[in-house]
Structure formats: structure tokens, C-alpha cells
XYZ file of C-alpha atoms in Angstrom:
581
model
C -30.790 27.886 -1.464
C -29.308 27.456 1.967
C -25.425 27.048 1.271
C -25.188 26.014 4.911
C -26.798 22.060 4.621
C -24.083 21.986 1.561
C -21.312 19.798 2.280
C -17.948 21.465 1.437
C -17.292 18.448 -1.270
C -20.438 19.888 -3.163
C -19.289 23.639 -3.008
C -16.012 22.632 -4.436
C -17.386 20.513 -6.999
C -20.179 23.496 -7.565
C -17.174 25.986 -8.006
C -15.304 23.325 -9.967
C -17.906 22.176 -12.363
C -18.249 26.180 -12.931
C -14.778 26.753 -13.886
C -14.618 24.034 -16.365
C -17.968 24.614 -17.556
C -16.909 28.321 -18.380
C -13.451 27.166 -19.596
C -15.127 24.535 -22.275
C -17.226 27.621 -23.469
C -14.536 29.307 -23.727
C -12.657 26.725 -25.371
C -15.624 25.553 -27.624
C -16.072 28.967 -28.551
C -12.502 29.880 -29.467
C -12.048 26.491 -31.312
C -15.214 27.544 -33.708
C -13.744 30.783 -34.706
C -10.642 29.402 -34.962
C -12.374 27.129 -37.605
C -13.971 29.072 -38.574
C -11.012 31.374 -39.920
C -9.003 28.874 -40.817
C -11.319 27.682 -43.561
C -12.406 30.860 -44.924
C -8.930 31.209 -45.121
C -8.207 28.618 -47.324
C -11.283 29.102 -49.743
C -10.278 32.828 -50.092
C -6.653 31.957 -50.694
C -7.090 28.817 -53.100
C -9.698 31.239 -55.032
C -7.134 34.026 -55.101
C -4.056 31.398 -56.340
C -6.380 30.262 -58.975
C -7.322 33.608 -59.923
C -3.631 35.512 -59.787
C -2.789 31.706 -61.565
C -5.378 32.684 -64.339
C -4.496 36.449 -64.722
C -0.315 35.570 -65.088
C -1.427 33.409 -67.565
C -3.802 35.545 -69.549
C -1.490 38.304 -69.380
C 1.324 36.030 -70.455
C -0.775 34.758 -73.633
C -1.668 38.210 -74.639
C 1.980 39.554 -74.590
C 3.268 36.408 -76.765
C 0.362 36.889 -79.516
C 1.032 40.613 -79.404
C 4.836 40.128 -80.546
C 3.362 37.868 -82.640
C 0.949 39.671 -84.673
C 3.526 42.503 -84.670
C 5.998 40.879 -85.971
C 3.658 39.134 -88.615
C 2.231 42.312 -89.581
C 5.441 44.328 -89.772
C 7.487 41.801 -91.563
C 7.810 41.693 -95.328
C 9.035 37.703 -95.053
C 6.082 35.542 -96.121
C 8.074 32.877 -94.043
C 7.603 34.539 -91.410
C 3.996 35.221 -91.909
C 3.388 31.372 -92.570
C 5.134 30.833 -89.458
C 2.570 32.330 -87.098
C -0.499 31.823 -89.605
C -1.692 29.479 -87.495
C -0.532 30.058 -84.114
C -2.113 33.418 -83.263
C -5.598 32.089 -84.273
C -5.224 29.228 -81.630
C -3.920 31.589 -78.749
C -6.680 34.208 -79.340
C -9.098 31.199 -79.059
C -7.109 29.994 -75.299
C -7.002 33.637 -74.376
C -10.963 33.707 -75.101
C -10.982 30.475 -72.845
C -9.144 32.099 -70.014
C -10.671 35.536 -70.008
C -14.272 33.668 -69.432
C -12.816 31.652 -66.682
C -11.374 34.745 -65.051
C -14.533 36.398 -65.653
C -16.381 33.335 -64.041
C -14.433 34.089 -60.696
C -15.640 36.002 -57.874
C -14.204 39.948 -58.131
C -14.424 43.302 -56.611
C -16.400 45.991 -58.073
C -12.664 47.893 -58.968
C -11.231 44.446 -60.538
C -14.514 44.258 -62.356
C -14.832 47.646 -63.626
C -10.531 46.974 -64.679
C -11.867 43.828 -66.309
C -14.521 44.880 -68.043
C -12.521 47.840 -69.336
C -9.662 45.494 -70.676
C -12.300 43.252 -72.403
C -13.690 47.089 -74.461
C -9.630 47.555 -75.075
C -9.645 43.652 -76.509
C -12.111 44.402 -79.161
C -10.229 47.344 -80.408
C -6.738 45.132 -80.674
C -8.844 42.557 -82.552
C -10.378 45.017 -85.058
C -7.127 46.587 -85.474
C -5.772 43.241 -85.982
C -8.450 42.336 -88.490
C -8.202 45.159 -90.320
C -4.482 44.796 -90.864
C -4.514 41.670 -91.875
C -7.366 42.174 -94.459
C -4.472 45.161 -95.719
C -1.718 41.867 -95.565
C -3.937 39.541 -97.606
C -4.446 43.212 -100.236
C -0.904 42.751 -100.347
C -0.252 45.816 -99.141
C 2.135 45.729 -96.943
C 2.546 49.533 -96.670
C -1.249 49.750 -95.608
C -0.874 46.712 -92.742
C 2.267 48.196 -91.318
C 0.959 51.787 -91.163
C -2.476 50.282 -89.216
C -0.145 48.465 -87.165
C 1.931 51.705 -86.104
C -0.957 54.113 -86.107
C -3.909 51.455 -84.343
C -2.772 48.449 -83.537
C 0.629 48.960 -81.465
C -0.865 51.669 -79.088
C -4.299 49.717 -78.470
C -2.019 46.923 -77.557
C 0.100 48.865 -75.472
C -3.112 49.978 -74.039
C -4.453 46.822 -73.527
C -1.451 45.081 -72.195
C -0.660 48.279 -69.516
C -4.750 47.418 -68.260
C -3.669 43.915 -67.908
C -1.010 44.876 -65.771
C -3.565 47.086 -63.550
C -6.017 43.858 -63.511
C -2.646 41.697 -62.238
C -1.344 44.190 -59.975
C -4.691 44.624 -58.619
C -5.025 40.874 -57.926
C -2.081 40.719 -56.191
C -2.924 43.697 -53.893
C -6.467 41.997 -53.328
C -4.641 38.719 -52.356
C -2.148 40.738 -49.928
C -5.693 42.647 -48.928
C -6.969 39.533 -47.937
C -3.861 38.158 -45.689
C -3.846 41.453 -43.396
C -7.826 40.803 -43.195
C -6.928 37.224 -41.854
C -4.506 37.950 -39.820
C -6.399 40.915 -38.019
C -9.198 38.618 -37.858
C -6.452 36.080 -36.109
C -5.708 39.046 -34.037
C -9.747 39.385 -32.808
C -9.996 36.129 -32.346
C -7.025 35.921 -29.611
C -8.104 39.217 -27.994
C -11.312 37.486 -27.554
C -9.622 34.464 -26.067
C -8.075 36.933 -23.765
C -11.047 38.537 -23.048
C -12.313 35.487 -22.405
C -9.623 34.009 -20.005
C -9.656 37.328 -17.520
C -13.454 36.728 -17.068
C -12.672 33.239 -16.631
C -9.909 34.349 -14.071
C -12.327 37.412 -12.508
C -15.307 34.339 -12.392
C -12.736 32.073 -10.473
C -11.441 34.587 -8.523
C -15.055 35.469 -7.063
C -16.112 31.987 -6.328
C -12.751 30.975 -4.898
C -13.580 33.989 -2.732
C -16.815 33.810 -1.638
C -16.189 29.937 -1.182
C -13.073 30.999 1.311
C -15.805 32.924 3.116
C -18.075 30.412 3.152
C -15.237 27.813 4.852
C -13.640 30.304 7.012
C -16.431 31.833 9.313
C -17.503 28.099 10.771
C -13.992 27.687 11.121
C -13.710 30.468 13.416
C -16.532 29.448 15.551
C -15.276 26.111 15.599
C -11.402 27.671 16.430
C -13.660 29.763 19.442
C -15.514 26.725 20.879
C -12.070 24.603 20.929
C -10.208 27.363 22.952
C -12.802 28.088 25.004
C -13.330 24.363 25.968
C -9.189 24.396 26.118
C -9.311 27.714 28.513
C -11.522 25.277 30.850
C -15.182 26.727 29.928
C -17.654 24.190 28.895
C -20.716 25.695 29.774
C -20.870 27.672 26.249
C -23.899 27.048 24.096
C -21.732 25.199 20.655
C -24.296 25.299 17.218
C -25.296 22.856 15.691
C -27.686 24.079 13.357
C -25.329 23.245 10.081
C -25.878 19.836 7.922
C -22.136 20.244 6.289
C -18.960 18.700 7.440
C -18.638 21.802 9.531
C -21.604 21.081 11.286
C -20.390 17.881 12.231
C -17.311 19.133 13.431
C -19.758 21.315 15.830
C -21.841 18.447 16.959
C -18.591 16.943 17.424
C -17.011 19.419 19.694
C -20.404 19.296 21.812
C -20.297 15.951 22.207
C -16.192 15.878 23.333
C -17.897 19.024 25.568
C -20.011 16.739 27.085
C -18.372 13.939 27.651
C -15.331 16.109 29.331
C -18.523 17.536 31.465
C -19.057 13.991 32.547
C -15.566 13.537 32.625
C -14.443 16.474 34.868
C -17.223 15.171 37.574
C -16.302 12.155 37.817
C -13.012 12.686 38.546
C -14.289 14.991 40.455
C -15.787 12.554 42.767
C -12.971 9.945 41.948
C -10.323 11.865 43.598
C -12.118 11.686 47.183
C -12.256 7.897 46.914
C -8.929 7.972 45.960
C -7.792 10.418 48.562
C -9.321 7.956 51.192
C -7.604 4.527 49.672
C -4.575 6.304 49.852
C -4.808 6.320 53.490
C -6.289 2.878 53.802
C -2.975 1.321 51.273
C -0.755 3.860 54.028
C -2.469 1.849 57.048
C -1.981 -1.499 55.949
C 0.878 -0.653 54.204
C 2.259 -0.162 57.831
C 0.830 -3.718 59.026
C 2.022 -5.289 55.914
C 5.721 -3.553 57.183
C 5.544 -5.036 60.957
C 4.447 -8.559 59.838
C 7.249 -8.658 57.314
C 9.889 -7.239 59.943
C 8.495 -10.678 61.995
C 8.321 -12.727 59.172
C 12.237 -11.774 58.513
C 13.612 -12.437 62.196
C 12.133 -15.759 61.593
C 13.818 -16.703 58.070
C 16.868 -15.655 60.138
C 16.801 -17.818 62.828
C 15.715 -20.808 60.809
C 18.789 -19.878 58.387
C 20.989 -19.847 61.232
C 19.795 -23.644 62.378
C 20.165 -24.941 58.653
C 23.792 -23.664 58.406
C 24.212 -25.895 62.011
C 22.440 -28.793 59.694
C 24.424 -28.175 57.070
C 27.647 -28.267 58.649
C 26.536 -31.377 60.833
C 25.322 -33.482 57.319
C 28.940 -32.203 56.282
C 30.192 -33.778 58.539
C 28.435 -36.991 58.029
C 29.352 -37.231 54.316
C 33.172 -36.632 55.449
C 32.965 -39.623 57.509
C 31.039 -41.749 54.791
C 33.489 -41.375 52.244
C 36.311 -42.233 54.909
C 34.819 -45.490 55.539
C 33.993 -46.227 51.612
C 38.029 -45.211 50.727
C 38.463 -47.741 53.665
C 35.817 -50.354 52.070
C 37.110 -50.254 48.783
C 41.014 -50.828 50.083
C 39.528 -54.143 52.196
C 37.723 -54.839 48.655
C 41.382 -54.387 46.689
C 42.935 -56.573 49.309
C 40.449 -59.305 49.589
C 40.786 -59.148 45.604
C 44.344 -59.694 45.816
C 44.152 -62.511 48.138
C 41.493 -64.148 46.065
C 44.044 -63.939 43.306
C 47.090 -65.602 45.142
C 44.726 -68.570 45.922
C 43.603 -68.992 42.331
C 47.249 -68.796 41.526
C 48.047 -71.605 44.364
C 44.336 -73.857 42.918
C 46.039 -73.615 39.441
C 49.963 -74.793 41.056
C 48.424 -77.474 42.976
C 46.446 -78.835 39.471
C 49.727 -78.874 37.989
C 51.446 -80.637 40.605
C 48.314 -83.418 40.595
C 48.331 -83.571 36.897
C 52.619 -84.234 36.962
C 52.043 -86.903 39.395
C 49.668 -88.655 37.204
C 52.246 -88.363 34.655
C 55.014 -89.553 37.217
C 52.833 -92.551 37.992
C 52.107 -93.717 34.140
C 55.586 -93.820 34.144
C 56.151 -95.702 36.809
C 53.725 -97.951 35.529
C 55.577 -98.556 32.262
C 58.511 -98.958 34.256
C 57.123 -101.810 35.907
C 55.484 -103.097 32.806
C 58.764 -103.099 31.101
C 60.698 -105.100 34.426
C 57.618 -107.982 34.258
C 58.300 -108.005 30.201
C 62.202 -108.086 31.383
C 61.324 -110.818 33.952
C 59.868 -113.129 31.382
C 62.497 -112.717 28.740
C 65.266 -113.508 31.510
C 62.768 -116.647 32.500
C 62.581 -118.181 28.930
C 67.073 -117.235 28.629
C 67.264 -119.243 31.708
C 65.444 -121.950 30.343
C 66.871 -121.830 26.995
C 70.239 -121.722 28.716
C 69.251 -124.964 30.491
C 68.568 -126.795 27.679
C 71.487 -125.906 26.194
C 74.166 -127.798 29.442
C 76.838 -126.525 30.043
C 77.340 -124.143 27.057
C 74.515 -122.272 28.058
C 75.572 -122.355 31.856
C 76.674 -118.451 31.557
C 73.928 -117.173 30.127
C 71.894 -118.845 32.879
C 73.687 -117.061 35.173
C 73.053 -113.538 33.216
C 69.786 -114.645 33.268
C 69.416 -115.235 36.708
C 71.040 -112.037 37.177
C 68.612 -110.190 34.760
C 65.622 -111.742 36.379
C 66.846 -110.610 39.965
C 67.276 -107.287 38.935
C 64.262 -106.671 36.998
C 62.389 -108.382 40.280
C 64.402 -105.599 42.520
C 63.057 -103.038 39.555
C 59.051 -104.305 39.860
C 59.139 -104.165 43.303
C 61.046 -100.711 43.107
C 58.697 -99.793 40.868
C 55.541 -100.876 43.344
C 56.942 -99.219 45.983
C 57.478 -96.065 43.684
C 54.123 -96.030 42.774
C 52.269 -96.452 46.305
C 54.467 -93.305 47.041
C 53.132 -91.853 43.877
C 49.791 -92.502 44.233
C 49.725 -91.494 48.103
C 51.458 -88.422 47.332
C 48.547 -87.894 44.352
C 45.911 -88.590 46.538
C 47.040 -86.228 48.911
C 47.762 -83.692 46.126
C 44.132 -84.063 45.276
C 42.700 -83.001 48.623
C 45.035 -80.556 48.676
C 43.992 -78.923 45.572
C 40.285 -79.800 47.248
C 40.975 -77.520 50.074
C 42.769 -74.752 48.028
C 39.583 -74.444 45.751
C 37.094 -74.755 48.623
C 39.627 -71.674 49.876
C 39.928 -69.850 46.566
C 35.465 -70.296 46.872
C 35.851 -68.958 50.406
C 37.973 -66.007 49.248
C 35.771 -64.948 46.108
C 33.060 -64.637 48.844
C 34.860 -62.838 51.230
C 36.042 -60.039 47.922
C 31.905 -60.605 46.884
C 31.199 -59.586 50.846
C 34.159 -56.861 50.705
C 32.399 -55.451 47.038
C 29.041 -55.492 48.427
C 30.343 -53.386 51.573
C 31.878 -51.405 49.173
C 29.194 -50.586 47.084
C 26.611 -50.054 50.066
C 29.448 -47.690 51.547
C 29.783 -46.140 48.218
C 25.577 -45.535 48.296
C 25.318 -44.541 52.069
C 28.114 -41.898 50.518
C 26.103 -40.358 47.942
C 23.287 -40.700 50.057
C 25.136 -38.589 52.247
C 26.213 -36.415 49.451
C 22.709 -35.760 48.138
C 21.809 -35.031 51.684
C 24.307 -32.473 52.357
C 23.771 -31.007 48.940
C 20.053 -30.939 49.389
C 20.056 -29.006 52.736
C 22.511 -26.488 50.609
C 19.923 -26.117 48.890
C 17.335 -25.453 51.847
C 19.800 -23.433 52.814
C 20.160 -21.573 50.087
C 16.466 -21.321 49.234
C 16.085 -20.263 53.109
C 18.637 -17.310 52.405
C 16.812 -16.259 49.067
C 13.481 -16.434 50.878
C 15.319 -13.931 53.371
C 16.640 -11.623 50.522
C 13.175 -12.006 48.997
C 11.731 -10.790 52.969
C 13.796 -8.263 52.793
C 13.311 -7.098 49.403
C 9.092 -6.620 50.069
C 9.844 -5.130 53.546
C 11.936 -2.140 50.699
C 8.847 -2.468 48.447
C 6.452 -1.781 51.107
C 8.252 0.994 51.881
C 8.040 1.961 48.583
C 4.219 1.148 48.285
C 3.873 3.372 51.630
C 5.640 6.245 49.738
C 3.756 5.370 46.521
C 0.818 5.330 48.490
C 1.544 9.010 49.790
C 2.173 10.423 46.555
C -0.973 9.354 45.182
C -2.591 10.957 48.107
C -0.692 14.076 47.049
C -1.690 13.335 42.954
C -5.537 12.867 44.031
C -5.253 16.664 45.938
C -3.555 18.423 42.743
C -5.757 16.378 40.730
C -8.785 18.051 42.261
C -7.298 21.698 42.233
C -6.682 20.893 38.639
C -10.493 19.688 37.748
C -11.323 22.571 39.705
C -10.161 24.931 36.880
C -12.961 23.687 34.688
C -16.458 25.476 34.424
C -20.223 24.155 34.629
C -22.786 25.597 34.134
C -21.335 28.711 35.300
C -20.168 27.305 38.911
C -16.233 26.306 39.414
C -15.826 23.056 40.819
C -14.600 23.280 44.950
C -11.563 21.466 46.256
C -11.593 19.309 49.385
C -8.283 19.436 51.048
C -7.631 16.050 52.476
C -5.189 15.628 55.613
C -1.948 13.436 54.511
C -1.496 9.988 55.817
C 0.894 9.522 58.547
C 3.970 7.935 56.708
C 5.426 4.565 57.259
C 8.582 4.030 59.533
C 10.955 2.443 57.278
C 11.930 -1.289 57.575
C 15.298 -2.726 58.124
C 16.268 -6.039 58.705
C 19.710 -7.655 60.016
C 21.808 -10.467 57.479
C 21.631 -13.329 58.960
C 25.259 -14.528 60.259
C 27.274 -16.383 57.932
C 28.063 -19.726 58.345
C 32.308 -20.407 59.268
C 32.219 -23.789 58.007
C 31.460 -23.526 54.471
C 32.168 -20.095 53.521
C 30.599 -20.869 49.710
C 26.618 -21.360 51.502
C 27.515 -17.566 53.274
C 24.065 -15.764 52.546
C 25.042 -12.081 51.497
C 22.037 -9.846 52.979
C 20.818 -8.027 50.097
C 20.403 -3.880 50.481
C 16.936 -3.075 50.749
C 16.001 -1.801 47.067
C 15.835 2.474 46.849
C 12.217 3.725 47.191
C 11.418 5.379 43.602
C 10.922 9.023 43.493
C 7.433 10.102 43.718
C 5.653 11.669 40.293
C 6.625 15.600 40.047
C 3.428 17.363 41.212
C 1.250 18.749 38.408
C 0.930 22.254 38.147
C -2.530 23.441 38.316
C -4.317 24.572 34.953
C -5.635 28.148 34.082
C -7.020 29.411 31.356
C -5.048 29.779 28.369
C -4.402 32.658 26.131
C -6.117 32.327 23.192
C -2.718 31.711 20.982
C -1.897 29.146 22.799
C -5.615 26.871 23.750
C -4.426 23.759 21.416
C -1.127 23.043 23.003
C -3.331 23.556 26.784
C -5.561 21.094 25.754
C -3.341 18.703 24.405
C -1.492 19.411 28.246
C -4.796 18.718 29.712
């Protein structure tokens, strides 16, 4: 299989799926004998409890009935003899239970052999036993304790020093068994060792052969990328591989050939910029003389708004002279208007108190008529009374006379009156028709006022509108003066790209194709502009606050630092060239 159309996800997940599939083995494998063990283990030792279990307890049995039958044979008490009559028949009968259990169980030829031995020694103790007890029931006790001394008590001894053997050999079969486990627990972890190092080895080799299999298109992709960085890209890149490193490769021959295309056209790039350069110097320099004209203009037409501006000055001064003058004719005129209301409203007052003065008179002369008749009916009362009333004819004569004087008084009173009201009235007519004349004149005086009072902001917004000509004249010149600096700039701008375009062609020259360095044309610099400077216009003396301030021509910025020209790179250090490239 060719490992080289493998992606390098597959060989890692080849070289992973490996490793686990050997560690699951391994892990499987361990786990069964593990299991293995652990349940022989447990048989072994439950079968070895039960048996040890069975043994204590048949040796236990025997050793009781033993003292029994001794004691029952030996002793001349029939109590005593009553006592175990029935006893030792039932434990002979459990020990015959347990011995064919134990003999049931699973044993090694040497507890066999040990077993079957103490089951010959058993029939001897029973015969003995049999036979001393037929002596007992004979009555003769000197018989039965003589078979128990001479048979009985050494078979038993016999017998019960066998079933020792058989225990003690149980228990060393048991402890037998343990050490077999636990060597066996032993194996099995030496295996899992054994196991793990050729898991370790396996992993070991694959992690090496896959480092091999990474690292040598690595290094031929490392050797493409610094020769391309050391400015060679006419070498032959392969692209044979279908893994990620092969597209790394196609990659790099691709960036190879579009740098190829790259390289040439700047290549040819820098000659058209070479010969814009000198076309921006050129007009640059036209650009420079027009605005040098187009600032002695702005400065003589600044010079003839300040004039303006101190002539519409001027202009407003006078305006809002004469409307401080209009408004005090419009204050006086009001005042005048006031002292003739204030004569209208004496004048009513007079009229109305010579109305007043003439009702009077009028009741004055009613009440001398009213007299005139009362003294005219005294009279002629006084007549009809003779001489009595001769007296107060006389005081009524009297009376009469004076209230005629006081009628006629009061006539005369009230011609004057009324002549003096009638001329009261057309003197109060002419003093309103004047107080009507004077409201127009302060209504002519207001209107003068207020025209005054628009021909003065009129003024105002004049004057403060050519300010702003002014001022917009003066920015214009900063503004002038400002692009003459920045074509000065652009002329040095223009130079230093000139300068960029020549390094920039010494630079592309370091590059290789197809075997053939790329030549450099050396262009001749552009003549540089003469710099611009223009005058500040003159301020104006009048009105110091519209002064223009000529504004410095802003600092030509310094020109790029020039680039130094690219060789080829040590191998150590091709990224960092590259990236400077």
C-alpha cells in the first residue's frame, strides 16, 4: 500500500486504532485470567473450608466417643455406664455420616492413602470396642478393662494420632493451595507486564516510523520555502503526494507561481511608475506657479475688502448716530404729545366747571324770578291790607327790586358764562386737533425711528457680512497657501516615489526565473520643484480683530527610508526574509 496518498489523519488513526486494539487484547486477555483465577480460587478454597470444616469435626467426634467408651469401659459405676449407653451408639453412627462425606470430597493420593489407612485403624477400635463390651455385658469387668488397656486404648491412640496426620495434612494442602494461587497471581501480572512492554516496544515503532513518515515531506517542504525565501523560484516543487503534505506542496507551487507573476509585474510596474513620477514632478511644478498667481490675487482682493470693510464701518457708525438722534426726536415728540394730552384733559375740566358755573347761575336766576313773585303777591297782600300793611309794601318793593337787580345779574352772569364756555369749547377743539397733530408728528418721529433703526442693522449686517468675505477671503488665502506647501510636498512625494520605484526594481531584481536574474533600469531623477512662498497679506489698521494672520506653509513630510535591497538568506533565517519580503 502506498502510505504516501494517506492523509496524516488516517496514519494517526491507523497507529491509534493499533494501540488500543493491542491494549484491549491485552486487557481482555488479562481480565480472563484474572477470572479465571479468581474463581478457581474460590471453588478450591470453599472445597478446602468444607473439607478442613469436616475433618475438625470428625476428629473432634472421635476424641469425645473415645473418652467415652474409656471411661465406660474402665469404670465399675453402672451409672456411669447407663450414662453413655446411649450416646456412643449415636456418635459412632454421625462419625459414620461424616467419614462418608469426607470420603465423598475430592483428595490427594497422600490424603487418600492417610484416609483410607485411618478407616483400616477404625475397624480395629470398633472390634476392640465390641469385644469389650461383650466382656462388660459377661460382667466381667476385669476382662473389659484388661481389652481396653491391652487393645482398645493403643488402637485408639493409633487411630486418633492418623486423624491428626489426615488434619494436619488438610491444612498443609489448603496452605499448598494459597502459595499455588498466589504464584499463579504472580504469572498472571508478569504476563501483564510482558504484555505492556510489547505494547510499549509496538507503540514505540509505529510512533517512529510514523515520525519518519511526517518528517521527510516536511523537510522538502522546509527546502522549497527557503529556497523560494532566498529568492529562487525556478526549482521544480513535487507534487506527486495525495496527503495533506501534498497539498502543502501544491500549495507552495502555486504561492511560487503567483510570486513568478508577481515579481514581473512589478517588474514592469516600476518603469510606469518611474515615468509618472516625473510626469506628477512636471505638473507638480505648474500646479506650484499657478498657485503662486492664484495667491497674489487672494491678496490683493483681501487688501480691497479690508478698504470695504472699513468704508461699510464707517457707514454703520454714521447709521446708528442718526437712529440715537431719531429715537431722541421720537422721546421728545413723545413728551410733547404728552403735555398736550395733559392741556386736552385741563381744558375738559375747565368746560365741564363752566357748565357747572352756569347751572348755577341758572338756579340763581330761577330762585330771583321765584323771589320776584313772592315779593309781587307781599306787595299786593300788603295793599289790601291799608295802611297796616304799608311797610311790608315797602319791603316788598324792596325785595322785588333786588331780586330784579339779581335776575338781571344773573343774565348778565350767564351770557359771560356761556361766552366764556363756548370759547372754552373751541379751545379744547383746537387743543385736541393739536394733541391729533402731535400723536402724528411722535407716529412720524417712531416711524423715522424705526426705519433708522432698520437702515442700522442693515448696515450692521452689511458690515458684518463683508467680515465675513473678508474673512472667508483670508482663509481662502491660508488655504492658497497651504496647497502651494502641499505641492511642495507632492513634488517631494513625487521624488521619493521615483527613488522607491528604482530600489523597488533592484529589489525584484534579487529574484530568479527560470534561471535568468531580473535587470534593473536606472531611471534619471526628476528635476525637483523650487519651493513656493507666498507674502501675508497686510493687515488691516482699522479693525485690528479682521487682521488675517498668514499661516506658515505646512513642513514637507520626510520621504520613506529607502529599502535595502534583498539577498539571499541563510538558510536559518529564510522565514523571517520572507516575511521581510
Amino acid at each position: 500500500m502506498n502510505t504516501n496518498n494517506l492523509t496524516v489523519g488516517a496514519r494517526l488513526w491507523i497507529a491509534v486504532t493499533g494501540v488500543i486494539v493491542l491494549l484491549l487484547l491485552t486487557l481482555i486477555t488479562s481480565t480472563q485470567r484474572s477470572t479465571a483465577l479468581t474463581g478457581d480460587q474460590d471453588r478450591v478454597a470453599e472445597a478446602q473450608i468444607v473439607k478442613v470444616g469436616e475433618v475438625a469435626r470428625w476428629v473432634g467426634l472421635i476424641q469425645t466417643n473415645v473418652t467415652r467408651v474409656t471411661a465406660a469401659l474402665v469404670s465399675t459405676d453402672p451409672a456411669v455406664d447407663s450414662l453413655y449407653k446411649e450416646a456412643i451408639p449415636a456418635t459412632i453412627q454421625e462419625i459414620s455420616a461424616v467419614q462418608k462425606r469426607i470420603e465423598a470430597l475430592e483428595m490427594t493420593p497422600e490424603s487418600r492413602a492417610v484416609f483410607n489407612r485411618i478407616g483400616e485403624e477404625r475397624k480395629v477400635v470398633l472390634a476392640s470396642l465390641a469385644k469389650a463390651r461383650e466382656l462388660k455385658k459377661a460382667e466381667d469387668q476385669a476382662g473389659a478393662t484388661a481389652e481396653a488397656n491391652a487393645v482398645f486404648l493403643p488402637a485408639s491412640a493409633k487411630y486418633l494420632k492418623s486423624l491428626d496426620e489426615f488434619a494436619a495434612l488438610q491444612v498443609n494442602e489448603f496452605d499448598g493451595v494459597q502459595v499455588g494461587f498466589v504464584q499463579q497471581r504472580q504469572s498472571n501480572a508478569n504476563f501483564a507486564r510482558v504484555m505492556v512492554a510489547a505494547l510499549i516496544a509496538v507503540l514505540l515503532a509505529g510512533t517512529w516510523f510514523l515520525i519518519q513518515l511526517i518528517r521527510k515531506p516536511l523537510r522538502d517542504a522546509i527546502t522549497v520555502a527557503k529556497t523560494i525565501a532566498s529568492g529562487d523560484l525556478s526549482a521544480k516543487v513535487d507534487v506527486s503526494r495525495g496527503d495533506e503534505f501534498g497539498e502543502m506542496m501544491r500549495a507552495l507551487s502555486h504561492m511560487q507561481e503567483q510570486l513568478v507573476r508577481l515579481v514581473a509585474d512589478v517588474r514592469h510596474g516600476t518603469d510606469s511608475i518611474t515615468t509618472a513620477s516625473e510626469e506628477i514632478a512636471v505638473g507638480n511644478q505648474d500646479l506650484a506657479n499657478r498657485t503662486e498667481q492664484t495667491a497674489s490675487n487672494l491678496e490683493k482682493t483681501a487688501s480691497s475688502m479690508e478698504e470695504l470693510t472699513a468704508t461699510v464701518k464707517q457707514s454703520a457708525d454714521s447709521a446708528r448716530q442718526a437712529n440715537q438722534l431719531a429715537g431722541s426726536a421720537a422721546q421728545v415728540a413723545q413728551r410733547g404729545g404728552s403735555v398736550v394730552s395733559q392741556v386736552v384733559s385741563t381744558m375738559e375740566e375747565i368746560n365741564i366747571s363752566s357748565r357747572k358755573i352756569s347751572d348755577i347761575i341758572s338756579v340763581i336766576d330761577g330762585i330771583a324770578f321765584q323771589t320776584n313773585i313772592l315779593a309781587l303777591n307781599a306787595a299786593v297782600e300788603a295793599a289790601r291790607a291799608g295802611e297796616q300793611g304799608r311797610g311790608f309794601a315797602v319791603v316788598a318793593s324792596e325785595v322785588r327790586s333786588l331780586a330784579g337787580r339779581s335776575a338781571e345779574a344773573a343774565k348778565e352772569i350767564k351770557l359771560l358764562i356761556n361766552t366764556s364756555v363756548d370759547k372754552v369749547q373751541g379751545g379744547t377743539a383746537l387743543v385736541a386737533q393739536a394733541g391729533e397733530t402731535m400723536t402724528e408728528i411722535v407716529t412720524s418721529v417712531q416711524r423715522v425711528t424705526d426705519i433708522m433703526g432698520e437702515i442700522t442693522a442693515a448696515t450692521s449686517e452689511q458690515a458684518l457680512g463683508i467680515a465675513q468675505v473678508n474673512t472667508a477671503v483670508n482663509e481662502l488665502d491660508q488655504m492658497t497657501q497651504q496647497n502651494a506647501a502641499l505641492v511642495e510636498q507632492s513634488a517631494a512625494a513625487a521624488s521619493s516615489m521615483k527613488d522607491q520605484a528604482h530600489r523597488l526594481a533592484e529589489v525584484v531584481s534579487a529574484f530568479k526565473l527560470d534561471g535568468q536574474s531580473m535587470q534593473v533600469r536606472h531611471v534619471a531623477a526628476a528635476p525637483k520643484p523650487k519651493a513656493i512662498t507666498t507674502s501675508a497679506p497686510k493687515a488691516m489698521a482699522t479693525k485690528p480683530a479682521l487682521a488675517r494672520k498668514p499661516m506658515a506653509a505646512l513642513p514637507a513630510k520626510a520621504t520613506a527610508p529607502a529599502a535595502k535591497p534583498v539577498v539571499a538568506a541563510k538558510a536559518s533565517q529564510g522565514d523571517d526574509d520572507w516575511e521581510t519580503f
